[in-house]
CSV table of C-alpha atoms in Angstrom, one decimal:
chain,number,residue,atom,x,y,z
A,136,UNK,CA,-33.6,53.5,-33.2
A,137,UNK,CA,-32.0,56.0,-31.0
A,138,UNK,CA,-34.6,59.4,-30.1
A,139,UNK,CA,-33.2,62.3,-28.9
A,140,UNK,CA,-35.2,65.0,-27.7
A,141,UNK,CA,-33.9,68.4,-26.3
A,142,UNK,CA,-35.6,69.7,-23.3
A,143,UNK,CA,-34.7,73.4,-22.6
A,144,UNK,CA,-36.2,75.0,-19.6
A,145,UNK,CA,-34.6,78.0,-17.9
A,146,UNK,CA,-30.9,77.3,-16.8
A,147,UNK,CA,-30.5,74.0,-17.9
A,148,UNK,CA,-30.8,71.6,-20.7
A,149,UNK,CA,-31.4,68.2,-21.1
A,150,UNK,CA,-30.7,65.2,-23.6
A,151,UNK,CA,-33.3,62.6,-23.1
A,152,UNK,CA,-33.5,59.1,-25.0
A,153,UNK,CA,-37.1,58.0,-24.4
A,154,UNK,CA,-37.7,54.8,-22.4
A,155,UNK,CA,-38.9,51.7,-24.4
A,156,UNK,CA,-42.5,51.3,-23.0
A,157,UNK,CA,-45.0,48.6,-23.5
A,158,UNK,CA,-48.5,49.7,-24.7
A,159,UNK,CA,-50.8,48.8,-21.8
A,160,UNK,CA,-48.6,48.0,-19.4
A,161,UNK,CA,-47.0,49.5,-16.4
A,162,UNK,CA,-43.7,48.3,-16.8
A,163,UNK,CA,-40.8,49.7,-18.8
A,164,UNK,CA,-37.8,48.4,-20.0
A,165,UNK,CA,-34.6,50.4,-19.9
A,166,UNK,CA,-33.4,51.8,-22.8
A,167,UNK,CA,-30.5,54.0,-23.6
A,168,UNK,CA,-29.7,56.2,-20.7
A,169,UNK,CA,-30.1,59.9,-19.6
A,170,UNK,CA,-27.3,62.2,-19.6
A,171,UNK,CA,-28.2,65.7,-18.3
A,172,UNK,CA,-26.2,68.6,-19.0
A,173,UNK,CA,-27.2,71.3,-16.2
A,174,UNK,CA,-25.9,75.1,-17.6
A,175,UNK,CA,-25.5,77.4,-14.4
A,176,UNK,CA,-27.0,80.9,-14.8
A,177,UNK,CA,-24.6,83.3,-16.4
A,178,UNK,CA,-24.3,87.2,-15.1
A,179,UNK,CA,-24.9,89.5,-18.1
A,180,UNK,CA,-22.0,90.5,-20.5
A,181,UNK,CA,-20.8,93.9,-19.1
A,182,UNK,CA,-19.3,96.1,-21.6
A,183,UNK,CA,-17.5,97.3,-18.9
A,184,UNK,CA,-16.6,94.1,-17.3
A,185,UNK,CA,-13.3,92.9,-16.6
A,186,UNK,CA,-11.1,91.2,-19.2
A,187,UNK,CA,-10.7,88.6,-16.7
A,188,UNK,CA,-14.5,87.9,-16.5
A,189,UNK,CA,-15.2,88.0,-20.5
A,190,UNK,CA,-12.3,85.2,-20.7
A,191,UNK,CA,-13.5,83.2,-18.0
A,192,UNK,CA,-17.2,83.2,-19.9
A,193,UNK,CA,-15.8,81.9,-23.0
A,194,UNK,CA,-13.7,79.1,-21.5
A,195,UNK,CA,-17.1,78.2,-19.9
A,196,UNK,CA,-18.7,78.4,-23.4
A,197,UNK,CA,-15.8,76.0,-24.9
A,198,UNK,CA,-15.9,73.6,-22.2
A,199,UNK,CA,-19.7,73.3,-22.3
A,200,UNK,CA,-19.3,72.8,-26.1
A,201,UNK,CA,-16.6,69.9,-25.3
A,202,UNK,CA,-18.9,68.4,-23.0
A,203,UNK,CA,-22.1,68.2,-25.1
A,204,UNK,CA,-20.3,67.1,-28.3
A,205,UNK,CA,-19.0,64.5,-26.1
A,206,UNK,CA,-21.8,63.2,-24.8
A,207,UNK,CA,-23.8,63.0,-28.6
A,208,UNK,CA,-20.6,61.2,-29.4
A,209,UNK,CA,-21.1,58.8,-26.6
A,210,UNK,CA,-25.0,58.1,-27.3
A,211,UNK,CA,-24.1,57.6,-30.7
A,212,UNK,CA,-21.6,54.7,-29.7
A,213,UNK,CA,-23.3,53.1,-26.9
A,214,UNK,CA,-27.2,52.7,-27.9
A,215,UNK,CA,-28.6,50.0,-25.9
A,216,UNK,CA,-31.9,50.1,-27.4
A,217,UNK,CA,-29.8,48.8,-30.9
A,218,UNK,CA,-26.6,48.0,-32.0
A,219,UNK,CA,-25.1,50.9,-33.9
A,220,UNK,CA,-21.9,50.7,-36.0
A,221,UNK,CA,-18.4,51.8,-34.4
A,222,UNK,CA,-17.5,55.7,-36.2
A,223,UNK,CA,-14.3,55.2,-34.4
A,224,UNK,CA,-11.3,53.1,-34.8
A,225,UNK,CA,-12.7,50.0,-33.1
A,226,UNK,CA,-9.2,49.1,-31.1
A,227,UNK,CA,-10.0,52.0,-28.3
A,228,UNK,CA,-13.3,49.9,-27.3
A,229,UNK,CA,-12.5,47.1,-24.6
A,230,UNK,CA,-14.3,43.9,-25.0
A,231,UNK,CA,-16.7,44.8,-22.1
A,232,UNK,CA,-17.9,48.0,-23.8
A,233,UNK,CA,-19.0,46.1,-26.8
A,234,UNK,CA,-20.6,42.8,-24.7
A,235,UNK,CA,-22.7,45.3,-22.8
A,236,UNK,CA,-23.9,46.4,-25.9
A,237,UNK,CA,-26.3,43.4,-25.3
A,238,UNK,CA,-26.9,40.4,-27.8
A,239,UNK,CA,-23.8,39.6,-29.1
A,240,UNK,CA,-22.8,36.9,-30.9
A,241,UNK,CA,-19.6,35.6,-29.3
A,242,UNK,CA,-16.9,33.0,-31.0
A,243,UNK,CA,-13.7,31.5,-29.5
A,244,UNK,CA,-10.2,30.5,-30.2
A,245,UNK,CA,-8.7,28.6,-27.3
A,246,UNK,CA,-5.6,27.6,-29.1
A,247,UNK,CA,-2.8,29.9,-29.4
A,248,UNK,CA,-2.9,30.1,-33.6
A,249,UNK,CA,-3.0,34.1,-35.0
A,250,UNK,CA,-4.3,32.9,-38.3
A,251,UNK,CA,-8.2,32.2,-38.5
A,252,UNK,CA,-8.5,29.2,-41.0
A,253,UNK,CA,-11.2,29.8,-44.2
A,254,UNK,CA,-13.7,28.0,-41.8
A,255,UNK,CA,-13.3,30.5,-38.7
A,256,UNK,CA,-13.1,33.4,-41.4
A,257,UNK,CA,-17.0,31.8,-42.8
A,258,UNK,CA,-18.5,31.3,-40.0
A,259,UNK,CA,-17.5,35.4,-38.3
A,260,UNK,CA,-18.3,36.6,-41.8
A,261,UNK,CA,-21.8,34.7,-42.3
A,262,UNK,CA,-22.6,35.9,-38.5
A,263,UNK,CA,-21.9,39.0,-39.5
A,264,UNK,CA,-24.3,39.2,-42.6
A,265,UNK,CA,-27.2,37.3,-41.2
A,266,UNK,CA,-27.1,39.7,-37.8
A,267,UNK,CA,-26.3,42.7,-38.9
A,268,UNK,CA,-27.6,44.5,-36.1
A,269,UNK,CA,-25.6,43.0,-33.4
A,270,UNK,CA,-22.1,42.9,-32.8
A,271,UNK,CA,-20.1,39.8,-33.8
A,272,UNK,CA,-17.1,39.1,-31.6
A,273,UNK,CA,-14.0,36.4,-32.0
A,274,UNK,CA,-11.8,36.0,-28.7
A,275,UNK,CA,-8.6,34.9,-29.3
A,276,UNK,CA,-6.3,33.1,-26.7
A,277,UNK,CA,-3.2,34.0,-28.7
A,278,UNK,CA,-3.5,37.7,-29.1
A,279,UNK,CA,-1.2,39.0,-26.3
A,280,UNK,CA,-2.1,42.5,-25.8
A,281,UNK,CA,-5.6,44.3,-25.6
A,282,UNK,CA,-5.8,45.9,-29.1
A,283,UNK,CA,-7.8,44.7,-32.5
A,284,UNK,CA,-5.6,43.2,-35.3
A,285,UNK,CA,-4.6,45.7,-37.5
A,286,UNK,CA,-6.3,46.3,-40.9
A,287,UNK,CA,-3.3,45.9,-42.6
A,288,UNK,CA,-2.2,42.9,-40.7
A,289,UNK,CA,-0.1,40.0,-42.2
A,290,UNK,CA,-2.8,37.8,-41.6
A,291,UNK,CA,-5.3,37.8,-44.7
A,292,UNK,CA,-8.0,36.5,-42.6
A,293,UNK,CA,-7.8,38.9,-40.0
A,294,UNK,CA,-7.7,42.2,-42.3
A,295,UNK,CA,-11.0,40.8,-43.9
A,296,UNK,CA,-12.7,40.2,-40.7
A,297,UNK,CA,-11.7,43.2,-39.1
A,298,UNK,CA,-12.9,45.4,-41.9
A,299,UNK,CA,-16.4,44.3,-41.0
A,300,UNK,CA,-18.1,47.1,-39.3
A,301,UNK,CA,-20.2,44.9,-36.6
A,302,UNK,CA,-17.1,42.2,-35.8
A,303,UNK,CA,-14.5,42.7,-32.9
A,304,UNK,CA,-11.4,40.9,-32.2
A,305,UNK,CA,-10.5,40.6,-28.8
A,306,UNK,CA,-8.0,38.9,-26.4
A,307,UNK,CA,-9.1,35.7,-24.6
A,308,UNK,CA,-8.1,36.8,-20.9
A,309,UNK,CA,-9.5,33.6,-19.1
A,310,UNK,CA,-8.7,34.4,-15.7
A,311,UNK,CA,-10.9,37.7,-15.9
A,312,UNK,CA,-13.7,36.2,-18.1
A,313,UNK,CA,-13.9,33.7,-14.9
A,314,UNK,CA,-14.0,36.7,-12.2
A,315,UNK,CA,-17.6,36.5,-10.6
A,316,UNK,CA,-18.1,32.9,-11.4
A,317,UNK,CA,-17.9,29.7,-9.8
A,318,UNK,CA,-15.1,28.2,-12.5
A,319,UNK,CA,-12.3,31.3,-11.2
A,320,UNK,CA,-11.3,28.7,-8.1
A,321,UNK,CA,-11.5,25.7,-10.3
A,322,UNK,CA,-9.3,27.5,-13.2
A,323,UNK,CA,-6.9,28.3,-10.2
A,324,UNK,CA,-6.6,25.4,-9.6
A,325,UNK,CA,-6.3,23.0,-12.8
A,326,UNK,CA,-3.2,22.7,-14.4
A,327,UNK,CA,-3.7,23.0,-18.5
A,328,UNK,CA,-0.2,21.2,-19.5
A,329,UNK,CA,-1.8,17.9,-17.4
A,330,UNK,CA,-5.3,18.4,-19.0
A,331,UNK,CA,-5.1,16.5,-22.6
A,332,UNK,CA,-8.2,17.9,-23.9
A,333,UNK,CA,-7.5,22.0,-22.8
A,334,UNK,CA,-8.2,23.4,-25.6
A,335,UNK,CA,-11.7,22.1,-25.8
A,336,UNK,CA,-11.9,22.1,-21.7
A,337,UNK,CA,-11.1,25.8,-21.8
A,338,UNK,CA,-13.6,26.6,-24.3
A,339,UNK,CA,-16.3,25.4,-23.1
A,340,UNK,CA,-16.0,27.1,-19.6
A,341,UNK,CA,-14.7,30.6,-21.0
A,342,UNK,CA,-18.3,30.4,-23.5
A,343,UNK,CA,-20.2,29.6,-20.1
A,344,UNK,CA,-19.1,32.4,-18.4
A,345,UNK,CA,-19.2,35.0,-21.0
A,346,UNK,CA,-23.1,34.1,-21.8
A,347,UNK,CA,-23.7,34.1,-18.3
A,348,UNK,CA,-21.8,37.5,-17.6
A,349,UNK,CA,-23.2,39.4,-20.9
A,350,UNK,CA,-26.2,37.5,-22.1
A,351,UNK,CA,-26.1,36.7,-26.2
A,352,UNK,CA,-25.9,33.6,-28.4
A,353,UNK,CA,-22.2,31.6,-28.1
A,354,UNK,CA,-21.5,29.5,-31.4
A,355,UNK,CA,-18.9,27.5,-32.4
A,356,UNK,CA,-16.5,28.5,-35.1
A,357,UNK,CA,-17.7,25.7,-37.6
A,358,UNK,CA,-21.2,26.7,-37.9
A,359,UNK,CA,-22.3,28.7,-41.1
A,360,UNK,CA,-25.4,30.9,-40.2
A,361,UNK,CA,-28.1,31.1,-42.8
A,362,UNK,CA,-30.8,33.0,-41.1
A,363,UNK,CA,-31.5,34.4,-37.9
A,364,UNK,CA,-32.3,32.6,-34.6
A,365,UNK,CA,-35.9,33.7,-32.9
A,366,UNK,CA,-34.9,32.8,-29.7
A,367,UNK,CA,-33.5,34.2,-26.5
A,368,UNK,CA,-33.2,31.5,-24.0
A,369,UNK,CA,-32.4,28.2,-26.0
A,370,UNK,CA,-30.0,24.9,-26.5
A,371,UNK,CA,-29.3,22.9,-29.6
A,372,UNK,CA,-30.8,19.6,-29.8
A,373,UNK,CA,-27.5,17.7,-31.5
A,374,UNK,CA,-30.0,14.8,-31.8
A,375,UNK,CA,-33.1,13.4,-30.0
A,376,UNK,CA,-32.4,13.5,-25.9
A,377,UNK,CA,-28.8,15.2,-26.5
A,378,UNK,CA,-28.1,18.7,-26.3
A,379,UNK,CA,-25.0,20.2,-28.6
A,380,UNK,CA,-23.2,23.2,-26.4
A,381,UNK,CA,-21.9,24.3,-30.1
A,382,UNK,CA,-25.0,26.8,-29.9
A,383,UNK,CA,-26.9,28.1,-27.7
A,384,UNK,CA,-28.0,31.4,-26.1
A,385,UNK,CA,-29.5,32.9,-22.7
A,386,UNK,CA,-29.8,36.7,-21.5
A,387,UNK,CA,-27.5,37.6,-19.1
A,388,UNK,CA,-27.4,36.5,-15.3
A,389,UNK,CA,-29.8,33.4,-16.3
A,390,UNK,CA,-30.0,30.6,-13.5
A,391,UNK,CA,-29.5,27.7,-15.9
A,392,UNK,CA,-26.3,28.9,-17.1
A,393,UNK,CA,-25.0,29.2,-13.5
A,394,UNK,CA,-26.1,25.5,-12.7
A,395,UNK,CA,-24.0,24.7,-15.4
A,396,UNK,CA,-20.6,26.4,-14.1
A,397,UNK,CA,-21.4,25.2,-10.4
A,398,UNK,CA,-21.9,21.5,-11.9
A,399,UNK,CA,-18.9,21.9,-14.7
A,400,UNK,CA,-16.7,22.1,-11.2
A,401,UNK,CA,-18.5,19.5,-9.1
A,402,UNK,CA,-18.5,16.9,-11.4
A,403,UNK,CA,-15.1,17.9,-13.3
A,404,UNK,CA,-13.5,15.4,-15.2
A,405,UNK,CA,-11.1,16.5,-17.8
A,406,UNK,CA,-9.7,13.1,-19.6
A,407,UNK,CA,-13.7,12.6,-20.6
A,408,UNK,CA,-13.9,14.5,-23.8
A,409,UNK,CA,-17.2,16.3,-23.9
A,410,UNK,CA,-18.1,16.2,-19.8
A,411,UNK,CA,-17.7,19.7,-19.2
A,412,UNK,CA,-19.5,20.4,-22.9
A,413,UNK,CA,-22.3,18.1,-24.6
A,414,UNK,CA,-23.0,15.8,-22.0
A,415,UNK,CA,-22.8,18.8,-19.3
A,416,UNK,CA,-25.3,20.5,-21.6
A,417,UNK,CA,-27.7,17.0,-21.3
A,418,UNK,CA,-27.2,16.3,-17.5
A,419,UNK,CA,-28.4,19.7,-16.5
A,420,UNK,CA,-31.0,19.8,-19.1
A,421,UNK,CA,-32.1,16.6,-18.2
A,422,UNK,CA,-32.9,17.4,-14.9
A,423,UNK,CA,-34.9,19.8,-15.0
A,424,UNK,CA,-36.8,18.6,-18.0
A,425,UNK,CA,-38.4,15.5,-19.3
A,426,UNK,CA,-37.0,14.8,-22.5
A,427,UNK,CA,-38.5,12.6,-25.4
A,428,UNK,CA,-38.1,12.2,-29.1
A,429,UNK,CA,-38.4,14.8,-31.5
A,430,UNK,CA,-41.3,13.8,-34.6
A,431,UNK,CA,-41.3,15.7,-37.3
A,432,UNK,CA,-39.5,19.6,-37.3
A,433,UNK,CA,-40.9,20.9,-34.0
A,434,UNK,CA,-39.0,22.3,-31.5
A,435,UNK,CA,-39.5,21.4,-27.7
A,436,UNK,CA,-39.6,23.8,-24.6
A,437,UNK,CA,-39.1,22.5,-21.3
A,438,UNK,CA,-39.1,25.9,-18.1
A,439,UNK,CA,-38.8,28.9,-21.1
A,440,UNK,CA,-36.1,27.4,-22.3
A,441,UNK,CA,-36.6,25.9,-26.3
A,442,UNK,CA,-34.6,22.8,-27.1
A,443,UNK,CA,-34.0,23.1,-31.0
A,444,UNK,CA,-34.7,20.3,-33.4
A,445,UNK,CA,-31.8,18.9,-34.5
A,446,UNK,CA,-32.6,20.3,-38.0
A,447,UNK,CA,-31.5,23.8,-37.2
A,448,UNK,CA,-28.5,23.5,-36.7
A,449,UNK,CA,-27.4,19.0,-37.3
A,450,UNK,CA,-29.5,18.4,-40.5
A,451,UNK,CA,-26.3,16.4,-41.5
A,452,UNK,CA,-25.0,14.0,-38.1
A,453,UNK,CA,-21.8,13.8,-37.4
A,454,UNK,CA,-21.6,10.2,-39.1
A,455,UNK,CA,-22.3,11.6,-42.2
A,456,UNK,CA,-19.8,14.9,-41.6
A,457,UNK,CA,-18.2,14.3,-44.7
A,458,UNK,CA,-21.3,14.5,-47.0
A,459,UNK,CA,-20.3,18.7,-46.8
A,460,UNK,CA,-17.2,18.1,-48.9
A,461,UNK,CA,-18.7,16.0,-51.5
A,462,UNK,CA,-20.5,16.7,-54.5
A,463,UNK,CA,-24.3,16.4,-54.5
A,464,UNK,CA,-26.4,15.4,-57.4
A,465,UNK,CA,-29.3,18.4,-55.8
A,466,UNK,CA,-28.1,21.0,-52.9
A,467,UNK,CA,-30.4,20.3,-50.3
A,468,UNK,CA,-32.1,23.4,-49.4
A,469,UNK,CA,-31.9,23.4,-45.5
A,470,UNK,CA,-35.4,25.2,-45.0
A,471,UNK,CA,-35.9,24.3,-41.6
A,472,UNK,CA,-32.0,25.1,-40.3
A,473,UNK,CA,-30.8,28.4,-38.9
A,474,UNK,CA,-27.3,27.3,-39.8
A,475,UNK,CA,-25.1,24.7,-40.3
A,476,UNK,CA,-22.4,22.9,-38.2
A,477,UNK,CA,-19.5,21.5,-40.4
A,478,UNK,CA,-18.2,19.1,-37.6
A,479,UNK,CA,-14.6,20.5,-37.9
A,480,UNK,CA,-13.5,18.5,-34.8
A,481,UNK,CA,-13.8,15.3,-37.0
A,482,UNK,CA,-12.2,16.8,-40.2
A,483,UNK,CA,-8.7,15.0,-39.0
A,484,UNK,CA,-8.0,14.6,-42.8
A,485,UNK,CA,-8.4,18.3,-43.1
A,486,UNK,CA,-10.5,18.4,-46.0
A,487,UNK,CA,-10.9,22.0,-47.4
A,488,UNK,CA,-12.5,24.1,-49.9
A,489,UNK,CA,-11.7,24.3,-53.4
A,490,UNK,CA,-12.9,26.7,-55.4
A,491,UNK,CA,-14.2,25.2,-58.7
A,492,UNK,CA,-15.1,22.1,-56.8
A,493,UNK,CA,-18.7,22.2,-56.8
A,494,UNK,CA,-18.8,20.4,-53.2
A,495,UNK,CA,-21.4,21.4,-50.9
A,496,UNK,CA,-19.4,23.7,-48.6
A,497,UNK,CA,-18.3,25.3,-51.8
A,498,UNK,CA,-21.7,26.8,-52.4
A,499,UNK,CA,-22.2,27.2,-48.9
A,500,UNK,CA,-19.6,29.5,-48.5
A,501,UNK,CA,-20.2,31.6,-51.8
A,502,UNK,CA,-24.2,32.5,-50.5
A,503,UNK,CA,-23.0,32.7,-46.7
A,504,UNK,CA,-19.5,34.3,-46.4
A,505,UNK,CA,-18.7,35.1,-50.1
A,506,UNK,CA,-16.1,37.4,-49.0
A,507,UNK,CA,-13.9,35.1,-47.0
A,508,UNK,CA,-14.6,32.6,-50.4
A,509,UNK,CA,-13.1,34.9,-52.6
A,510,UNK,CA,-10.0,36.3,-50.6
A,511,UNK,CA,-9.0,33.1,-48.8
A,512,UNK,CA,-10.0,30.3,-51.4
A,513,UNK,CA,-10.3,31.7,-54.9
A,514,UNK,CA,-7.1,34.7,-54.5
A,515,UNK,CA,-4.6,32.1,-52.5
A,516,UNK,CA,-5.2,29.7,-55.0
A,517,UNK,CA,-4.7,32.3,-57.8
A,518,UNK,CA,-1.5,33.6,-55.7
A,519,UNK,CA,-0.6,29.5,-55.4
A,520,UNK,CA,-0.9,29.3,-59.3
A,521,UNK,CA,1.4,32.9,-59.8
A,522,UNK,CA,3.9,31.4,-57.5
A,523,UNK,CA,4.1,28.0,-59.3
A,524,UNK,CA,5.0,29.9,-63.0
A,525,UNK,CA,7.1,32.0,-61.5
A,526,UNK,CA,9.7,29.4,-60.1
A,527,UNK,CA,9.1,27.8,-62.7
C-alpha cells in the first residue's frame, strides 16, 4: 500500500513514498516515486507593507495549495507499488498511463466489431474479479478515437464492462503499439487485405509487442479465469511439447519476447494459420529448451521461464471443445487449472449460452462472470421473451 510521510525541515517540505527494500539485502526495488515540493523563504507580513506585496503572498499561498493537492492527487492515481482504483473518470487516462501501472492483464479485439459478445464480456469480467488488484485492459481495433466507451453506451456489453473499476477500454493503434519493435518495418510493409488470416496475424504480433513494451500477462478473450496465476515469466503448455500463445506473461523488456518479434519477421508466413502464434511460441521455446512429456500435474521450467501443464489452462483439448456446451452428469472441478480456454476459434456453429441450460459453460459463467451472465444471457432473453408477446 502506498506510505506517505511528510518531512518538514526549515523552508521546504517534502512528500516521500518509502522505497520497497528487501530485508538483508542491499538492493532496492523502486517503488512509487518522490515528488518534492521546495517552499522558498517568505519575508515577514508587514502591517505596513504594500498592498501589492500582501497580494502577491496570497497568490503564492493559492498556488502552493494547487500544486500540493495536485501532486496527492497524482500519487493517489499512479501507485506503482499497487494498483489503486481510478477516482476519476477513466476516459482522461491514455492507454500508456494505465500499462505502466505494471502487471496488467491485457485482451485484444483485432476485428473491427463495437459489440463484445457474452464470451469477451466473461472472460474481461472473470479477469477482473480474480485480479482485482491489477488493471484489466481490452484494446479494440474498431474504436476510432482515443476515449473509453461511454457508460451509457448502446452497447450493453460495453456499459457493463466499463463500469468495472479495474477494466479500461482502449483503441488498438497498431502502428504505435509496434514503435520500438522489430514488427513496425514488417507491419509497413504487409498488406492486411492480401493476408487471409489478419485478424489472427495482427493479434498475435500487437499481444507480442505490448508484453514486451509493458510487461503483464496477455490472454485470449475465450479464457475464463478462475484463480490467480503465480507466475511472472511463463507460457502455456497447450499439450505435451506445444506451447499455446493464448496465455502467457513476461515482465517488461524480457529477451524471449524480443526473439520472438525478430523471428515472427524472419520466418513470416501469413497463409500458415498459427506460424506467427502457436508454433512461433514452440520454435523459440524449443530452442532454447529441451522439451519432454509432462507426467502427472507438474509444471516444467526450462531458463526461468515455467512451461504450464496443460491442465491450467487446456484441461478440456480442443478435440473435445464441445464437451463446454453440453450437459455433464458431475461438473468437473478443475482444481489444478488457473482458468479455462473455451476454444472459441472452433465454435463455427456458434454455440452459446442459455440460461436455464444447465451446460457447463452455463455454470461457468454464473461462479466466474455472473454479471455478464445476468445482463447479457438471462435479461436479453427476458427482453427476447417481452418482445415476442408484444408483437404478438
Amino acid at each position: 500500500m502506498l506510505q506517505t510521510v511528510w518531512v518538514s525541515s526549515p523552508g521546504s517540505w517534502a512528500l516521500r513514498e518509502p522505497d520497497c527494500h528487501h530485508d538483508g539485502k542491499k538492493t532496492s526495488k523502486k517503488c512509487g516515486f518522490v515528488r518534492t515540493i521546495i517552499k522558498h523563504p517568505c519575508p515577514r507580513h508587514d502591517p505596513k507593507g504594500s498592498g501589492k506585496a500582501r497580494m502577491l503572498k496570497k497568490i503564492q499561498i493559492c498556488l502552493c495549495c494547487f500544486f500540493v493537492s495536485g501532486i496527492l492527487y497524482e500519487i493517489s492515481l499512479l501507485s506503482s507499488c499497487c494498483f489503486s482504483y481510478m477516482p476519476m473518470p477513466k476516459h482522461f487516462l491514455t492507454p500508456e498511463q494505465v500499462l505502466k501501472l505494471g502487471k496488467s492483464i491485457i485482451f485484444l479485439e483485432t476485428t473491427e466489431r463495437l459489440e463484445p459478445p457474452p464470451l469477451v464480456s466473461c472472460s474481461v469480467e472473470s479477469a477482473a474479479r480474480i485480479y482485482q488488484d491489477r488493471p484489466i485492459i481490452l484494446f479494440m481495433k474498431g474504436l476510432r478515437n482515443d476515449t473509453a466507451p461511454d457508460l451509457n453506451s448502446s452497447y450493453a456489453a460495453f456499459s457493463l464492462l466499463s463500469s468495472m473499476k479495474n477494466v479500461f477500454i482502449f483503441p488498438l493503434h497498431m502502428e504505435t503499439v509496434f514503435q520500438e519493435t522489430p514488427l513496425l518495418q514488417w507491419y509497413y510493409q504487409v498488406i492486411p487485405e492480401q493476408e487471409k488470416n489478419w485478424v489472427h496475424i495482427s493479434s498475435d504480433a500487437s499481444r507480442l509487442a505490448l508484453i514486451w513494451k509493458y510487461g503483464g500477462i496477455y490472454m485470449d478473450t475465450d479464457v475464463i479465469s478462475i484463480r490467480p496465476i503465480p507466475k511472472e515469466s511463463f507460457l502455456v503448455a497447450q499439450k505435451s511439447q506445444f506451447s499455446s500463445n493464448g496465455i502467457f506473461g513476461f515482465p517488461a523488456y524480457h529477451k524471449f519476447i524480443w526473439d520472438c518479434m525478430e523471428n515472427f519477421v524472419l520466418k513470416y508466413n501469413g497463409n500458415i494459420w498459427g506460424n506467427q502464434g502457436p508454433f512461433l511460441m514452440t520454435r523459440m521455446l524449443k530452442a532454447i529448451c529441451n522439451l519432454t512429456d509432462f507426467k502427472g500435474t507438474e509444471d516444467h521450467s526450462c531458463q526461468n521461464i515455467s512451461f504450464l501443464n496443460p491442465q491450467r489452462f487446456y484441461p478440456i483439448p480442443y478435440p473435445a471443445w464441445g464437451r463446454y456446451y453440453e450437459v455433464w452428469d458431475k461438473s468437473p472441478n478443475f482444481n489444478h487449472s488457473y482458468g479455462l480456454h473455451l476454444w472459441n476459434f472452433m465454435n463455427h456453429n456458434q454455440k452459446a449460452v442459455v440460461a436455464g441450460s444447465n451446460m457447463l459453460a452455463e455454470k461457468l459463467y454464473k461462479a466466474y462472470c455472473p454479471t455478464t451472465y445476468e445482463d447479457l444471457i438471462q435479461n436479453a432473453e427476458l427482453r427476447d421473451f417481452t418482445g415476442s408477446e408484444d408483437a404478438a
